[in-house]
Amino acid sequence: MSAFNAATAVHPREGGGVYDVDLDLGWSIGGKPNGGYLLAILARAATEAVDHPHPLAVSGHFLRPPEGGPAEVHVEQVKSGRTVATVRSTLWQANKPCLDSLVTVGELAGAPVDYTSMTMPGMPSPEECRSRADTPFKVELLDHIDVLIDPATAPFPTPTGHPMIQGWMRFRDGAEADALALALAVDAMPPTVFHLEKLGWAPTVELTFLLRGIPAPGWLAFRAEATFVADGWFDESATVWDSTGRVVAQSRQLALLGRG
Amino acid sequence: MSAFNAATAVHPREGGGVYDVDLDLGWSIGGKPNGGYLLAILARAATEAVDHPHPLAVSGHFLRPPEGGPAEVHVEQVKSGRTVATVRSTLWQANKPCLDSLVTVGELAGAPVDYTSMTMPGMPSPEECRSRADTPFKVELLDHIDVLIDPATAPFPTPTGHPMIQGWMRFRDGAEADALALALAVDAMPPTVFHLEKLGWAPTVELTFLLRGIPAPGWLAFRAEATFVADGWFDESATVWDSTGRVVAQSRQLALLGRG
């Protein structure tokens, strides 16, 4: 079993509606479980609770950061259907909800692309990129995912003033990314607002993940960008392409600027 | 009272947790209440249920289209906090959930913009644009909102092959748009995939609305764009600017391609 599958495993309780999970701090940033890691767990519970394999749209609202260790996912099916079903999937710990989500699940057939304006950006090869681990911050997650940043968009040592980061990623244990891993992928890069010298912890308030394809084996390419920063808030959108250059995931989050 | 405020009014039942609403088919497209109109109702109930004025992030998952007439909004506060609170807000009709949402509410202070790459597009003036009403489709909503389309991006009579539509909008009764009206604004333009000659009804499965500012009086400018169409699904992102050129709302939805 891959490290990702083990760390996101969900164990159904008898009677239904509740899954036991074990939050693994190996998938953290500075001791806080990564938001995309938590969303992947909620999406896994949602797909297991109903008879559709793929989390097409996952909208997560972050309530409070959980600790590592035991937690529960509570699922409630709010719509069943032939094409899609919708599940509310909520992470609980110590009798408090930590992350609430609505998840619409269905199945992607892998049909040819009809239209795209999101072509994969031209970037240096993975060998020519810089590891995300080369920063002043402790990012435990990087023991499991190799995140490589196009040097022209790396926020360290010199922020560019343009909040965009692109690069490559893959699991270190050789596992190939699947649909659930993409929920993690869209949140595995550094905050793009580092380029604006906002270096504090930037808590995500809301993140919506859209699955657009099942990734082919190989490196994932990503690009994340903030477009509007005001009133202490910023948006950040991410796109992920598979090794064939096909879009496989999109996300947008609303986050609070760090105090740094 | 403005037509919009009347059509989105929510009436609390004694005991709390439930609001009675009356879905007004004047805010429909082809007899189906507009998705943005329904989201505005859910956001209004959420802001009334807790002590924060602004719906900062509203994630709606569309379950089944309601009819016009009486319906209920059920609200459940899942987080209370000084900066933000989170509410689950669900539209029910005939004992079935029609639209489920998570809403994070807070307050925007109207501080100066720190960074933006979303500058308002150059467009012809409203007088030089074309009414959305000049189409083969019945759009009841347009009796309430004047939606004017930049002719270069109008899908009728000739689709461009590029799924982008931009233009202007405002209420016909002279009411100025407020935070809640923006939830409607992000969903009031024609589906951008009309430009790809996909003319059937394109049901939204998920739509996330982000409030980024409180609009100044005057025309709203909008731009909507689909970026990736595959497997029968497309994304559509919209940005709304107020008359000062400030970004005030962003949205992204996942929708099914129509059969047309």
XYZ file of C-alpha atoms in Angstrom, chain A residues 76-88 102-105, chain B residues 35 38-39 42 59-66 88-93 95-101 201 203-207 256:
49
model
C -24.478 12.154 5.122
C -25.784 11.456 1.624
C -27.873 14.410 0.492
C -28.537 13.309 -3.085
C -28.387 9.988 -4.866
C -28.488 9.843 -8.624
C -27.384 7.881 -11.635
C -24.928 10.511 -12.908
C -23.842 12.075 -9.617
C -24.476 11.856 -5.892
C -23.768 14.472 -3.243
C -22.418 13.788 0.227
C -21.745 16.035 3.178
C -19.846 19.031 0.372
C -18.680 16.469 -2.157
C -20.325 15.679 -5.468
C -19.178 12.300 -6.762
C -28.860 29.286 -9.549
C -31.050 30.647 -5.096
C -27.511 31.053 -3.748
C -29.099 30.790 1.042
C -20.159 26.814 -1.931
C -23.379 25.516 -3.434
C -24.018 21.967 -4.665
C -27.152 21.799 -6.821
C -29.255 18.729 -6.096
C -32.543 19.244 -7.996
C -34.191 22.347 -9.473
C -36.979 23.711 -7.250
C -24.632 25.087 6.443
C -27.561 26.564 4.545
C -29.868 24.232 2.611
C -32.875 24.920 0.414
C -35.761 22.464 0.911
C -39.005 22.118 -1.013
C -39.471 17.621 1.866
C -36.512 17.311 -0.450
C -33.203 19.208 -0.398
C -32.763 21.169 -3.639
C -29.536 23.087 -3.066
C -27.038 22.484 -0.296
C -24.368 24.996 0.662
C -29.526 23.605 -20.771
C -27.010 22.358 -15.364
C -24.630 23.694 -12.721
C -23.516 20.980 -10.339
C -21.321 23.114 -8.062
C -20.794 26.863 -7.837
C -22.682 19.504 -17.316
